[in-house]
mmCIF file of C-alpha atoms in Angstrom:
data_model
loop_
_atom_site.group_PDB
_atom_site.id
_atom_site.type_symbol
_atom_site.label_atom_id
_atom_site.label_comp_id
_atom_site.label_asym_id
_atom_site.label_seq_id
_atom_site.Cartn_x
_atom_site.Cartn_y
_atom_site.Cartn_z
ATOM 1 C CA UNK Q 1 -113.759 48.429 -144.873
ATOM 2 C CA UNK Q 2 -117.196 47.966 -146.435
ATOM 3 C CA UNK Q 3 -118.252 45.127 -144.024
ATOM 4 C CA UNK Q 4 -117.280 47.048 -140.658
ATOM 5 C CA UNK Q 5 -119.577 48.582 -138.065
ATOM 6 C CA UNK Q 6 -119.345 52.239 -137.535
ATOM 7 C CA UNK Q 7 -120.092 54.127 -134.510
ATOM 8 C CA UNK Q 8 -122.892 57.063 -134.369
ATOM 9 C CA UNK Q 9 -119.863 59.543 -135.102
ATOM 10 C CA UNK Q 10 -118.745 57.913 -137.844
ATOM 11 C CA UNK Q 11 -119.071 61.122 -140.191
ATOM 12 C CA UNK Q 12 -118.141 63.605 -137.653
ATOM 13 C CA UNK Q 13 -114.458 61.618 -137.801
ATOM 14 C CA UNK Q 14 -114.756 61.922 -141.569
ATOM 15 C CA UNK Q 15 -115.319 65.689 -141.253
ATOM 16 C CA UNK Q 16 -113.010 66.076 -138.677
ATOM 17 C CA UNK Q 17 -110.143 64.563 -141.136
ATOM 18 C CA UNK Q 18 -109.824 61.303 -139.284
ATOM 19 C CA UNK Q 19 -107.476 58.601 -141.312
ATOM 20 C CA UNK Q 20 -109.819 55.408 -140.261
ATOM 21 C CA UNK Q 21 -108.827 52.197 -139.936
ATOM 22 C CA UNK Q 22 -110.758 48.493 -138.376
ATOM 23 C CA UNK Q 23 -110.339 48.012 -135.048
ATOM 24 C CA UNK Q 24 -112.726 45.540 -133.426
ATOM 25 C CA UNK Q 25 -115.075 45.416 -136.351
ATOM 26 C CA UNK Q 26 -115.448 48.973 -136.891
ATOM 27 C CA UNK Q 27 -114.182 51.843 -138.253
ATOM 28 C CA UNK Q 28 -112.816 54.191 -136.163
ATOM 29 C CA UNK Q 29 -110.105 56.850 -136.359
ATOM 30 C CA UNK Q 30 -106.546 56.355 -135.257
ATOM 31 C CA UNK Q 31 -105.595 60.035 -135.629
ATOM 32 C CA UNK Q 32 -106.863 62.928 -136.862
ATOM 33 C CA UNK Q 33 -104.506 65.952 -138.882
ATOM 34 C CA UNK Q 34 -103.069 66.866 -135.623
ATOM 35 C CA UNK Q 35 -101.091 63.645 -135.765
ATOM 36 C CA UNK Q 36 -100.901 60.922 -132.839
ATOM 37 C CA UNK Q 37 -97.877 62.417 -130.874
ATOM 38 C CA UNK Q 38 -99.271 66.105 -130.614
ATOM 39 C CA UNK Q 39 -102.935 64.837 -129.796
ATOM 40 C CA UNK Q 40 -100.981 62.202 -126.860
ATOM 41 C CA UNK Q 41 -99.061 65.438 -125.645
ATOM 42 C CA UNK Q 42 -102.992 67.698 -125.651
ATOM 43 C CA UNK Q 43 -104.959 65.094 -123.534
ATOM 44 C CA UNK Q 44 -101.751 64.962 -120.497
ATOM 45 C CA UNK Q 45 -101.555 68.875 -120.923
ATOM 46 C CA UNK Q 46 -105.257 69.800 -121.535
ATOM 47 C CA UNK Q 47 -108.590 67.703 -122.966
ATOM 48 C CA UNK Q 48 -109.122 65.571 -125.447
ATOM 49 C CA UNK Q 49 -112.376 63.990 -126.538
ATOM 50 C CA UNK Q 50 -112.195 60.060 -127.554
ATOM 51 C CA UNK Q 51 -115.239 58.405 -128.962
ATOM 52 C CA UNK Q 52 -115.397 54.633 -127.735
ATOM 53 C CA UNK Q 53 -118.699 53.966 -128.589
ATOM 54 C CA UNK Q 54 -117.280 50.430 -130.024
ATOM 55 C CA UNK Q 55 -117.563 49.181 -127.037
ATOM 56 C CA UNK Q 56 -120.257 46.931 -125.507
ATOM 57 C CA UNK Q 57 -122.895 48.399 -122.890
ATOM 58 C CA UNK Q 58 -124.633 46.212 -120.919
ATOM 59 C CA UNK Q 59 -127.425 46.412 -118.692
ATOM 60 C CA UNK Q 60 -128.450 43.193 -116.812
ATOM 61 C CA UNK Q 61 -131.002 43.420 -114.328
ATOM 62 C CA UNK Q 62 -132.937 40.801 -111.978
ATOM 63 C CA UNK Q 63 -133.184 39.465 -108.227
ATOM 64 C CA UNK Q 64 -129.800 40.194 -106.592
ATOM 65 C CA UNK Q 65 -127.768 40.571 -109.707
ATOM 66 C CA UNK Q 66 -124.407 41.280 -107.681
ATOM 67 C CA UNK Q 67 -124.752 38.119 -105.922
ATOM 68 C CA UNK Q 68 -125.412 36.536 -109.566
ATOM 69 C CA UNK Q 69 -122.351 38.426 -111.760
ATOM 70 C CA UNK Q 70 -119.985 37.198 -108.829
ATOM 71 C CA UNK Q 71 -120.195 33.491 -110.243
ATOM 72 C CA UNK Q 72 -119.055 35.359 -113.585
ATOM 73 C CA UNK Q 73 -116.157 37.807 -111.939
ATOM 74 C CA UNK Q 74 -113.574 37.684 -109.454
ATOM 75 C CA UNK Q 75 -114.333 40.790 -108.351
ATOM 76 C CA UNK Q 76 -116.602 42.276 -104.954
ATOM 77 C CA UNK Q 77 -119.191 43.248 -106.693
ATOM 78 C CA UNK Q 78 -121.775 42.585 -103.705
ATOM 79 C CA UNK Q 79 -119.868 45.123 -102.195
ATOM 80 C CA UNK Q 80 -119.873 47.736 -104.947
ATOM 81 C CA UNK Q 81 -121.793 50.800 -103.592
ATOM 82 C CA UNK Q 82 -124.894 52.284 -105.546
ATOM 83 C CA UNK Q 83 -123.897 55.201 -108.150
ATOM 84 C CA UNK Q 84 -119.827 53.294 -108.106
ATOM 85 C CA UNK Q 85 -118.426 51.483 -110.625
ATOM 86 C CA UNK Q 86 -114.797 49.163 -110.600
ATOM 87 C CA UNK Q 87 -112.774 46.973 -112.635
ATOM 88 C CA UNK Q 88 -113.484 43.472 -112.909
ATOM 89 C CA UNK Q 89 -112.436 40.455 -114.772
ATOM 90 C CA UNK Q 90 -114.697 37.332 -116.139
ATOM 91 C CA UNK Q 91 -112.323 34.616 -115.451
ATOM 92 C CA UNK Q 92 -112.296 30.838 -117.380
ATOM 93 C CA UNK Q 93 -112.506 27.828 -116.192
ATOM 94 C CA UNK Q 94 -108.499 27.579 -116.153
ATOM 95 C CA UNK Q 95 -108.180 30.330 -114.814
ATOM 96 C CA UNK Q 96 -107.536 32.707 -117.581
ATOM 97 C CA UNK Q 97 -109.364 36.061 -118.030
ATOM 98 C CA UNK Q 98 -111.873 36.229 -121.018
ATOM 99 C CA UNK Q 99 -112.222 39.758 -120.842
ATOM 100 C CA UNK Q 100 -111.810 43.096 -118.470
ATOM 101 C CA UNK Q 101 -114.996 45.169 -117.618
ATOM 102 C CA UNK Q 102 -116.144 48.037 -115.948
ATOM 103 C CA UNK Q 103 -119.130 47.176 -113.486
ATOM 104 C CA UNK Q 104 -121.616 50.383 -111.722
ATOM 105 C CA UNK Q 105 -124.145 49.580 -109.265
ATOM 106 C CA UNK Q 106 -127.079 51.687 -110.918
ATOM 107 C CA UNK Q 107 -129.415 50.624 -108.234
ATOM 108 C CA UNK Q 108 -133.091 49.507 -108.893
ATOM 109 C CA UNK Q 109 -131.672 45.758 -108.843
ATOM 110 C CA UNK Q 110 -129.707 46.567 -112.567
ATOM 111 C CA UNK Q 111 -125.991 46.614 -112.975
ATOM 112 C CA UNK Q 112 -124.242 48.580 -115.922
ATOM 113 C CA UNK Q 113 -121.435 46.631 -117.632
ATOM 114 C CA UNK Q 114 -119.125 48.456 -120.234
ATOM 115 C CA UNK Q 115 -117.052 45.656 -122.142
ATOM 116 C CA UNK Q 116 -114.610 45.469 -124.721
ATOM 117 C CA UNK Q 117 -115.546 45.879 -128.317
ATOM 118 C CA UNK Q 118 -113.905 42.689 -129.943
ATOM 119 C CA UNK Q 119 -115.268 40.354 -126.934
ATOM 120 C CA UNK Q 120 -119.176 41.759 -126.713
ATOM 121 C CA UNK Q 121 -120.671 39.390 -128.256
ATOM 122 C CA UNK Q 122 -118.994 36.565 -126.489
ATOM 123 C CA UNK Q 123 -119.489 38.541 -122.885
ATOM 124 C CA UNK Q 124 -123.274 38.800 -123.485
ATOM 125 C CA UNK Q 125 -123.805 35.218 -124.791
ATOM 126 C CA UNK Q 126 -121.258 34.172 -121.304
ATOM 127 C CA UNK Q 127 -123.544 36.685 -119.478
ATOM 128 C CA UNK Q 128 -126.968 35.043 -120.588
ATOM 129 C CA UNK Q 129 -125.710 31.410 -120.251
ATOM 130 C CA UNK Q 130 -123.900 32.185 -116.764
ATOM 131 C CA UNK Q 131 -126.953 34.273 -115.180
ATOM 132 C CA UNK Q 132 -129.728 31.699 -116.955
ATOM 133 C CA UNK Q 133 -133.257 33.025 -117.509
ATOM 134 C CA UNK Q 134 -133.965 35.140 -114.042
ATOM 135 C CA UNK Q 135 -131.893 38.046 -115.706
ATOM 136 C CA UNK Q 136 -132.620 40.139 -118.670
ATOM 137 C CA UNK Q 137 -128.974 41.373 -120.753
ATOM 138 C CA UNK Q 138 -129.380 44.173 -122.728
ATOM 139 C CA UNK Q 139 -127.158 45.465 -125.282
ATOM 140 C CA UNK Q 140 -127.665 49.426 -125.298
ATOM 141 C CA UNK Q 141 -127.594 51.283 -128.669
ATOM 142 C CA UNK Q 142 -125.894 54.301 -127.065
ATOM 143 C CA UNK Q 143 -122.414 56.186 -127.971
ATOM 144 C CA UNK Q 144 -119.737 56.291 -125.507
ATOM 145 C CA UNK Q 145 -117.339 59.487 -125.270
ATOM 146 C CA UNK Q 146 -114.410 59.835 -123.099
ATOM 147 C CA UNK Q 147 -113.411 63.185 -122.022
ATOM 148 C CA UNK Q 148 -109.612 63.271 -120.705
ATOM 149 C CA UNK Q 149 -107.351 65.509 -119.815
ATOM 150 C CA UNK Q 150 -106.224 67.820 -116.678
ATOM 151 C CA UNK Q 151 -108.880 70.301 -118.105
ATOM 152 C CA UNK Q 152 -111.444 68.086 -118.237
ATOM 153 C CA UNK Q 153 -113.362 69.129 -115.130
ATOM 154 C CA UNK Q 154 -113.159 72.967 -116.269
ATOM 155 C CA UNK Q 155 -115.098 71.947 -119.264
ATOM 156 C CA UNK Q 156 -117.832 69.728 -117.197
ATOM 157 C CA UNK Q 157 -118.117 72.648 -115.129
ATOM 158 C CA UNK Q 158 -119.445 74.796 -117.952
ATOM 159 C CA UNK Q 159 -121.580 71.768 -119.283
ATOM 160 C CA UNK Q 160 -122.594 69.677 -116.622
ATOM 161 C CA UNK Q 161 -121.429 71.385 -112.905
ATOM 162 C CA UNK Q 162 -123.299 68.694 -111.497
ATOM 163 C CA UNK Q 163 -120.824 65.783 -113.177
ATOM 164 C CA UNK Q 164 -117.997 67.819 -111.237
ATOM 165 C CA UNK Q 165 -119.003 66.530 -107.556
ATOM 166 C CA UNK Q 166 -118.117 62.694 -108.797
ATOM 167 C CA UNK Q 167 -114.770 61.479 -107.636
ATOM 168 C CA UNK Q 168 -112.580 58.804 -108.987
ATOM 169 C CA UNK Q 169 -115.138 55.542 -109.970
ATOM 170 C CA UNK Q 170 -118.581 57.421 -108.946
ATOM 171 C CA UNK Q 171 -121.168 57.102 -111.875
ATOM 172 C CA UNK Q 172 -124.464 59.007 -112.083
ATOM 173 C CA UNK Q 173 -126.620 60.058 -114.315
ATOM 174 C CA UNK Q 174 -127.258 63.668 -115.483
ATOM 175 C CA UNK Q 175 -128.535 66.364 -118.409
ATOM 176 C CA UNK Q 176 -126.153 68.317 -120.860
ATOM 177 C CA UNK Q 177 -128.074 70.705 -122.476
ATOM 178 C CA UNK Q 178 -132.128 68.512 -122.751
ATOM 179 C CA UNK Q 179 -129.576 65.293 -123.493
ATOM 180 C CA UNK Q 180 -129.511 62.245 -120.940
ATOM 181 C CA UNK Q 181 -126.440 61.335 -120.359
ATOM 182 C CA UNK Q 182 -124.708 58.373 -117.663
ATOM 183 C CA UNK Q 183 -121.318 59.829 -116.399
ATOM 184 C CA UNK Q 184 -118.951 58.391 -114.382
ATOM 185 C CA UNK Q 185 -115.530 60.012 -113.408
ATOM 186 C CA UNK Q 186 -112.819 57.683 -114.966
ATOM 187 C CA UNK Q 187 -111.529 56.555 -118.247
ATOM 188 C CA UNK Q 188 -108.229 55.230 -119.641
ATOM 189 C CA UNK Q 189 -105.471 57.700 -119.909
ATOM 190 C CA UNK Q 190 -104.367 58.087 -116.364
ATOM 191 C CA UNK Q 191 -105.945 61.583 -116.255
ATOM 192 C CA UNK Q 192 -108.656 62.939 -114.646
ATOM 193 C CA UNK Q 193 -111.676 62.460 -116.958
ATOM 194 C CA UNK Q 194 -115.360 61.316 -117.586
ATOM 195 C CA UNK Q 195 -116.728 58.839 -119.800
ATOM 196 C CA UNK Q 196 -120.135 59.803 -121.174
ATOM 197 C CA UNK Q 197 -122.790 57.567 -122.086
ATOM 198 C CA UNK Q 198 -125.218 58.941 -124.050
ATOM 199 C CA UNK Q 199 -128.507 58.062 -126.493
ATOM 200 C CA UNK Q 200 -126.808 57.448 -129.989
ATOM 201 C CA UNK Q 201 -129.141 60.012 -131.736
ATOM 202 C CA UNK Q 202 -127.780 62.668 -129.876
ATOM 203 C CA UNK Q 203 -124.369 61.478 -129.493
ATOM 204 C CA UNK Q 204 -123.040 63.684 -132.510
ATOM 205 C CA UNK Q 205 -124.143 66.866 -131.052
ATOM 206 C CA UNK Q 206 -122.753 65.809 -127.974
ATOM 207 C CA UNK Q 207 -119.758 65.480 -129.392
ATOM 208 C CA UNK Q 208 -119.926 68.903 -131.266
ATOM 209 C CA UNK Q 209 -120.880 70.594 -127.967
ATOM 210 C CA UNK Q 210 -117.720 69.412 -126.084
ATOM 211 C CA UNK Q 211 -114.947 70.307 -129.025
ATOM 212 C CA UNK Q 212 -116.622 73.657 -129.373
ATOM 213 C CA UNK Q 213 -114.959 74.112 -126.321
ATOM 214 C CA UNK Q 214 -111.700 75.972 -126.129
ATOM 215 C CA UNK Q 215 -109.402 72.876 -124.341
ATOM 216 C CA UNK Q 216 -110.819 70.306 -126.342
ATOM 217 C CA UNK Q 217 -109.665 68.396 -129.385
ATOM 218 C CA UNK Q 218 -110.590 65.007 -131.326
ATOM 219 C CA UNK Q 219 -107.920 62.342 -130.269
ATOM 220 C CA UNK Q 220 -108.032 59.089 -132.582
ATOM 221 C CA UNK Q 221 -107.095 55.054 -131.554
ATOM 222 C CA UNK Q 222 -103.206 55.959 -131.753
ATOM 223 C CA UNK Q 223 -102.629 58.354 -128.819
ATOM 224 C CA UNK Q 224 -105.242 56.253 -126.567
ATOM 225 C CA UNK Q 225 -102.743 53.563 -126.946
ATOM 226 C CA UNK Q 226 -99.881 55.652 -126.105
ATOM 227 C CA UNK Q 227 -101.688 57.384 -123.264
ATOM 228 C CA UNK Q 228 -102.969 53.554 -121.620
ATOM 229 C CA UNK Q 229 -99.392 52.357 -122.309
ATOM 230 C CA UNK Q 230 -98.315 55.522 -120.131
ATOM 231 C CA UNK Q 231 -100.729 54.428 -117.513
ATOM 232 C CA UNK Q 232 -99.786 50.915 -117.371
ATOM 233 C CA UNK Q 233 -103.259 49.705 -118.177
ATOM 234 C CA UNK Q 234 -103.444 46.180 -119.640
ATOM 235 C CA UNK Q 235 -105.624 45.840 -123.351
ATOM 236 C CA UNK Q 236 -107.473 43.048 -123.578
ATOM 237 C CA UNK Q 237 -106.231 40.296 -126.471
ATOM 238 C CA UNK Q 238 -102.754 41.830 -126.139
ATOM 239 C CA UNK Q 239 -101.594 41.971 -122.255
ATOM 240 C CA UNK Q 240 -104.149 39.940 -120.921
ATOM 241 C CA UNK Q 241 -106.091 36.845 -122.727
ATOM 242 C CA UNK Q 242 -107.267 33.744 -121.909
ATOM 243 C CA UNK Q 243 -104.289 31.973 -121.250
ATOM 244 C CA UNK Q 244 -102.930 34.446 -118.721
ATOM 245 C CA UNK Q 245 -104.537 34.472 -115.238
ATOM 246 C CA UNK Q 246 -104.809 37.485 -112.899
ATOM 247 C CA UNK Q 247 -101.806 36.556 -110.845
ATOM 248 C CA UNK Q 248 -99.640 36.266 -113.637
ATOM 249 C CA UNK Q 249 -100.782 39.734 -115.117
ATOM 250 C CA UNK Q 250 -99.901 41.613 -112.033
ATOM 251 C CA UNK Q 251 -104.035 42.077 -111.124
ATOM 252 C CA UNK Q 252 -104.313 40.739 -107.975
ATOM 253 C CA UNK Q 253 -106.062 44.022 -106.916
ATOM 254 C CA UNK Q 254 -109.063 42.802 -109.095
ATOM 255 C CA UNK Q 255 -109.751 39.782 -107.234
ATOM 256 C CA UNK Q 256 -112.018 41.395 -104.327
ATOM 257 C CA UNK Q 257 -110.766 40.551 -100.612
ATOM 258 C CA UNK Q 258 -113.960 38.745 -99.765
ATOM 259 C CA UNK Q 259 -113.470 36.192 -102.856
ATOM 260 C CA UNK Q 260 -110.223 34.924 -101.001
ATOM 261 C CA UNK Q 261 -109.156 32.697 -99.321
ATOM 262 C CA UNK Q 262 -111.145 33.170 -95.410
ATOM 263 C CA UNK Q 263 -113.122 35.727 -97.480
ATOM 264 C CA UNK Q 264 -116.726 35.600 -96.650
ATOM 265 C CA UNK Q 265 -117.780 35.030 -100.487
ATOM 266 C CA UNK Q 266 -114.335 33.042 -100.784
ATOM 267 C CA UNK Q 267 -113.878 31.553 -104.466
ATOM 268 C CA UNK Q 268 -117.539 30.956 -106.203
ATOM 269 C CA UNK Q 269 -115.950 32.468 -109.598
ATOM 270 C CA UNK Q 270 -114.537 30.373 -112.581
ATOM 271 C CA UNK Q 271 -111.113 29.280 -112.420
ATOM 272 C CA UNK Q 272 -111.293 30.177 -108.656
ATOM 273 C CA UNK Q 273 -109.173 27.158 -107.726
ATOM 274 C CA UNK Q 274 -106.143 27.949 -109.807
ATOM 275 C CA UNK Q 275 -106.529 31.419 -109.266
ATOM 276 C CA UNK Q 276 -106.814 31.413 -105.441
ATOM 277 C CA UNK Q 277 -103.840 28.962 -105.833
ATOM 278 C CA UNK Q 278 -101.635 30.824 -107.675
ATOM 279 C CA UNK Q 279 -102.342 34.146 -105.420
ATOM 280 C CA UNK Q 280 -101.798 31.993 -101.773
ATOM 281 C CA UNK Q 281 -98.698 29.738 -103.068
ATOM 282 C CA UNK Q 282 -96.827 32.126 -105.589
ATOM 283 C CA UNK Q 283 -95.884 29.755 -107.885
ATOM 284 C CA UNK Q 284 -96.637 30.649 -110.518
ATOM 285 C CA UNK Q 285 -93.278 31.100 -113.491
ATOM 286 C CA UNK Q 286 -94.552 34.428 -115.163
ATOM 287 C CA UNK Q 287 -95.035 38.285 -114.085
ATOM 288 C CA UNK Q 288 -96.457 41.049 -116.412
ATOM 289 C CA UNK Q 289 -94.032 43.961 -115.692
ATOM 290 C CA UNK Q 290 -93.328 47.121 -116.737
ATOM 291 C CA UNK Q 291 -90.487 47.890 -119.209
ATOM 292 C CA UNK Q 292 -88.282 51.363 -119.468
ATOM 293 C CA UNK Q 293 -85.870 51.248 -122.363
ATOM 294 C CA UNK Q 294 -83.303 53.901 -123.281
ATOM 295 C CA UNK Q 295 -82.830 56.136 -126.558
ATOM 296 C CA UNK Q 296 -85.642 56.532 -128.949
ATOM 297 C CA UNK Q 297 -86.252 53.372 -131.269
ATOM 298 C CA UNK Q 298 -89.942 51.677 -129.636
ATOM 299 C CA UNK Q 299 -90.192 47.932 -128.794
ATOM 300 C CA UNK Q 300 -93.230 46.710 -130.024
ATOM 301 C CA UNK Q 301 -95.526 43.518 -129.545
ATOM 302 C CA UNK Q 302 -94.338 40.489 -130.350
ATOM 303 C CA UNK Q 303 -90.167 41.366 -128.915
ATOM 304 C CA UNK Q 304 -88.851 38.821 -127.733
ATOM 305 C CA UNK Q 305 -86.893 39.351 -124.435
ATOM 306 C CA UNK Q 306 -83.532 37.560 -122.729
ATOM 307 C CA UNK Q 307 -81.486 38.045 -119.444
ATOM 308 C CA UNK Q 308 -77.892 38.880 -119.582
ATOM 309 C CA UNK Q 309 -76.843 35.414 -120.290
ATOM 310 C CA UNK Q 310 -78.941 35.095 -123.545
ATOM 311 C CA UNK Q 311 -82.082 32.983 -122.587
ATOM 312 C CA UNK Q 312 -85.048 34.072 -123.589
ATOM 313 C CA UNK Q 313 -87.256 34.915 -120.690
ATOM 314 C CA UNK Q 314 -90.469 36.240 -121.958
ATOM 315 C CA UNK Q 315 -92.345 38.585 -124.696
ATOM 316 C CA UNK Q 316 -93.054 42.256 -125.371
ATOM 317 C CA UNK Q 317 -96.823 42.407 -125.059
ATOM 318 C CA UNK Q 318 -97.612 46.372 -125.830
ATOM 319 C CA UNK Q 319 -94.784 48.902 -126.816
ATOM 320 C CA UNK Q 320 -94.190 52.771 -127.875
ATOM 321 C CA UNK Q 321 -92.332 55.180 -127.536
ATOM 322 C CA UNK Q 322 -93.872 57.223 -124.514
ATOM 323 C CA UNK Q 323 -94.244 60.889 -125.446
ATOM 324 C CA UNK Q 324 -94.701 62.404 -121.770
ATOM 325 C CA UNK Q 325 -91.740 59.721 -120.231
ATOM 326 C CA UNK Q 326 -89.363 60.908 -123.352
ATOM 327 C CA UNK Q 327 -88.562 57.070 -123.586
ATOM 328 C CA UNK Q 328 -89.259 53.686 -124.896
ATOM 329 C CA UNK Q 329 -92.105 51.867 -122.530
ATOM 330 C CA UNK Q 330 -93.387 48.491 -122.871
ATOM 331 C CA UNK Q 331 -95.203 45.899 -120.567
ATOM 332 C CA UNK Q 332 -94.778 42.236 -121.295
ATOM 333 C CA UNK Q 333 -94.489 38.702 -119.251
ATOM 334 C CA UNK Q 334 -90.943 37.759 -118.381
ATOM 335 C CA UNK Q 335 -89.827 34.731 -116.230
ATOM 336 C CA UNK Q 336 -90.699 35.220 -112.173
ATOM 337 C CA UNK Q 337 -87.000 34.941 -111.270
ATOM 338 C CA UNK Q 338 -86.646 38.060 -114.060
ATOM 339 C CA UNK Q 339 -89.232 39.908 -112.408
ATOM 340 C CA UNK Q 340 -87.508 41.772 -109.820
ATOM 341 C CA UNK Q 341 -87.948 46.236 -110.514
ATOM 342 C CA UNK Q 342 -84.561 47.469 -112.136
ATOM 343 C CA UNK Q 343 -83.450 44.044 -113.083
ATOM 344 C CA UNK Q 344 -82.112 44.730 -116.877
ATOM 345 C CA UNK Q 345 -83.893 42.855 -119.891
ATOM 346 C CA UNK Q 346 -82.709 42.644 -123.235
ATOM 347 C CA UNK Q 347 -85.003 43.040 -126.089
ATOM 348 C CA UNK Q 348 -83.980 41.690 -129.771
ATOM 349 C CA UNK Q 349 -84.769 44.729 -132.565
ATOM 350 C CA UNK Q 350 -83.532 44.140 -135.180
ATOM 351 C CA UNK Q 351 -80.428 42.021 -134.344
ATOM 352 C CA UNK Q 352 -79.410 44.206 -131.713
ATOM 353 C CA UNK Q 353 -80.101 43.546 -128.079
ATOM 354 C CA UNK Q 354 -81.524 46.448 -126.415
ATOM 355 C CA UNK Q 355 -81.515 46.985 -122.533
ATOM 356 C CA UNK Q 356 -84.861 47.697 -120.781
ATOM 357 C CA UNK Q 357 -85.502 47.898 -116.866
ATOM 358 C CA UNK Q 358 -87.991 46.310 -115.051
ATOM 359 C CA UNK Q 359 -90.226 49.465 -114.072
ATOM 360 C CA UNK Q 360 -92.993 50.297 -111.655
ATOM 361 C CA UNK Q 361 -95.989 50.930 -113.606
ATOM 362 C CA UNK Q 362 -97.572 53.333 -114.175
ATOM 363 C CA UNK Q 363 -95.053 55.326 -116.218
ATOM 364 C CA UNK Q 364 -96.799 58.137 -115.031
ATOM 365 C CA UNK Q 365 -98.378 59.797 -112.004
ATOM 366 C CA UNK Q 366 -102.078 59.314 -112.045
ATOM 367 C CA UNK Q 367 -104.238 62.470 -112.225
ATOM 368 C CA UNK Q 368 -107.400 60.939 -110.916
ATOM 369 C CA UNK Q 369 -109.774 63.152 -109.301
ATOM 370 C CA UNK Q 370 -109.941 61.180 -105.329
ATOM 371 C CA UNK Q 371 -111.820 64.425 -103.821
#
């Protein structure tokens, strides 16, 4: 792991006990002593502190840069209120997604852009080329934190009481302590939770500030998967990638009203023609959906899946065992006509044919703080 990128907490994980591991280029920790299923089971009933400082910040500022990222995104982002942030997509030129973002108006003609680690690079180059020379993209050097849990608000409160007035998707920007910090009231769990932007020289005492706190512990790579999974959120390069578009991976709420069809910013996006297509005709032969199996044994990535006739009908694309359902869950693409919720799947382990049901998603209820 001598070539990888570490993030301003790499020794903190060290002294913490983290086993590390590469993900995205860097080293980061996929569970600490506490162990994956105990640290999945503290963040649903209390806190836990995740550093994602991996991934890629983004500031791009210029004339009008909403009006400028919607050639890039599918989503509203013309419509995206100052000091609120939302989910958005950069979309191909078939129609396929090249990555998932987070997007906050932060005013002052600049946009904030939080992007996955493995695609930054590509994102910012796309971002650069796409916008041309009226923009400026810069890459931030600052750490990330996520702080989930139920709990999480009682420890802003002591912190940051200010942070506590943001609902679901509000971003602002605040002091802890004499450190500047960007917050904004969401994350990746399905709790209620902050992320935390914050300078990378102070980011490790940050970091110490929040575990010193009674409801907090250090949760690694492993139990973020778990929780996500839990949520039904998609990972990039696993249940979503270039060659699936945001009809087929059950996202049509990303693709903002007004870039519909009789929208008044209708299409203008890459891929908007196959996109637009697939959401107004239906046609297309594919569904991400969410799996529920039964006993204890996980189906991972990579399962293959079949109806009860023995065709194959589609692939496992994330799987676990889900600590707070007390069952196998899994999301994956399986034929349209296989689609339907409780229609029964069979996925190959191992020889065996296990059933799963076509689920809802999430697996959980959502503790998002809507005010």
């Amino acid at each position: 792991m001598t070539d990888l990128r570490t993030t301003p907490l790499y020794d903190l994980h060290l002294e913490l006990g983290g086993k590390m591991v590469e993900f995205a280029g860097y080293q980061m920790p996929v569970q600490y002593p506490l162990g994956v299923k105990k640290e999945h089971e503290h963040t649903r009933a209390a806190c836990g502190l995740f550093d994602v400082s991996h991934m890629g910040q983004v500031l791009v500022r210029g004339p009008q840069p909403a009006q400028a990222l919607e050639s890039l995104v599918c989503a509203d982002i013309v419509g995206l209120a100052q000091g609120t942030q939302r989910y958005a997509l950069f979309t191909g030129t078939e129609g396929g997604i090249l990555d998932d973002l987070m997007v906050v108006n932060a005013g002052d003609d600049q946009l904030y852009l939080v992007v996955n680690a493995a695609c930054k690079a590509q994102d910012i180059a796309h971002l650069r080329t796409g916008l041309g020379g009226d923009y400026r993209i810069e890459e931030l050097d600052r750490g990330l934190l996520a702080l989930q849990g139920p709990q999480a608000a009682d420890v802003m409160r002591r912190l940051c009481p200010a942070a506590c007035e943001l609902t679901f998707m509000q971003h602002d920007r605040f002091a802890i302590d004499d450190i500047p910090v960007w917050i904004s009231r969401s994350g990746y769990t399905g709790e209620d939770g902050f992320e935390i932007s914050v300078p990378a020289e102070d980011a490790e005492r940050l970091a110490r500030m929040l575990l010193a706190q009674p409801e907090v512990e250090a949760i690694g790579l492993g139990a973020r998967d778990s929780l996500r999974l839990e949520a039904g959120l998609c990972l990039y390069g696993h249940d979503i990638d270039q060659s699936t578009t945001p009809v087929e991976a059950s996202l049509i709420w990303a693709v903002g009203k007004p870039r519909r069809i009789g929208g008044e910013r209708e299409a203008g996006f890459l891929g908007a023609d196959v996109i637009l297509h697939q959401l107004q005709a239906r046609d297309h032969r594919r569904k991400r959906v969410g799996l529920l199996g039964e006993g204890r044994a996980p189906v991972r990535e990579g399962t293959e899946l079949f109806d009860a006739e023995g065709h194959s009908i589609g692939q496992v694309t994330s799987g676990s065992f889900g600590p707070t359902v007390g069952k196998p869950v899994a999301m994956g693409y399986v034929a349209i006509e296989a689609a339907e919720i409780d229609n029964v799947v069979y996925a190959e382990v191992r020889g065996k044919r296990l059933p799963m049901t076509v689920s809802k998603m999430p697996f959980v209820v959502p503790g998002y703080h809507r005010g």
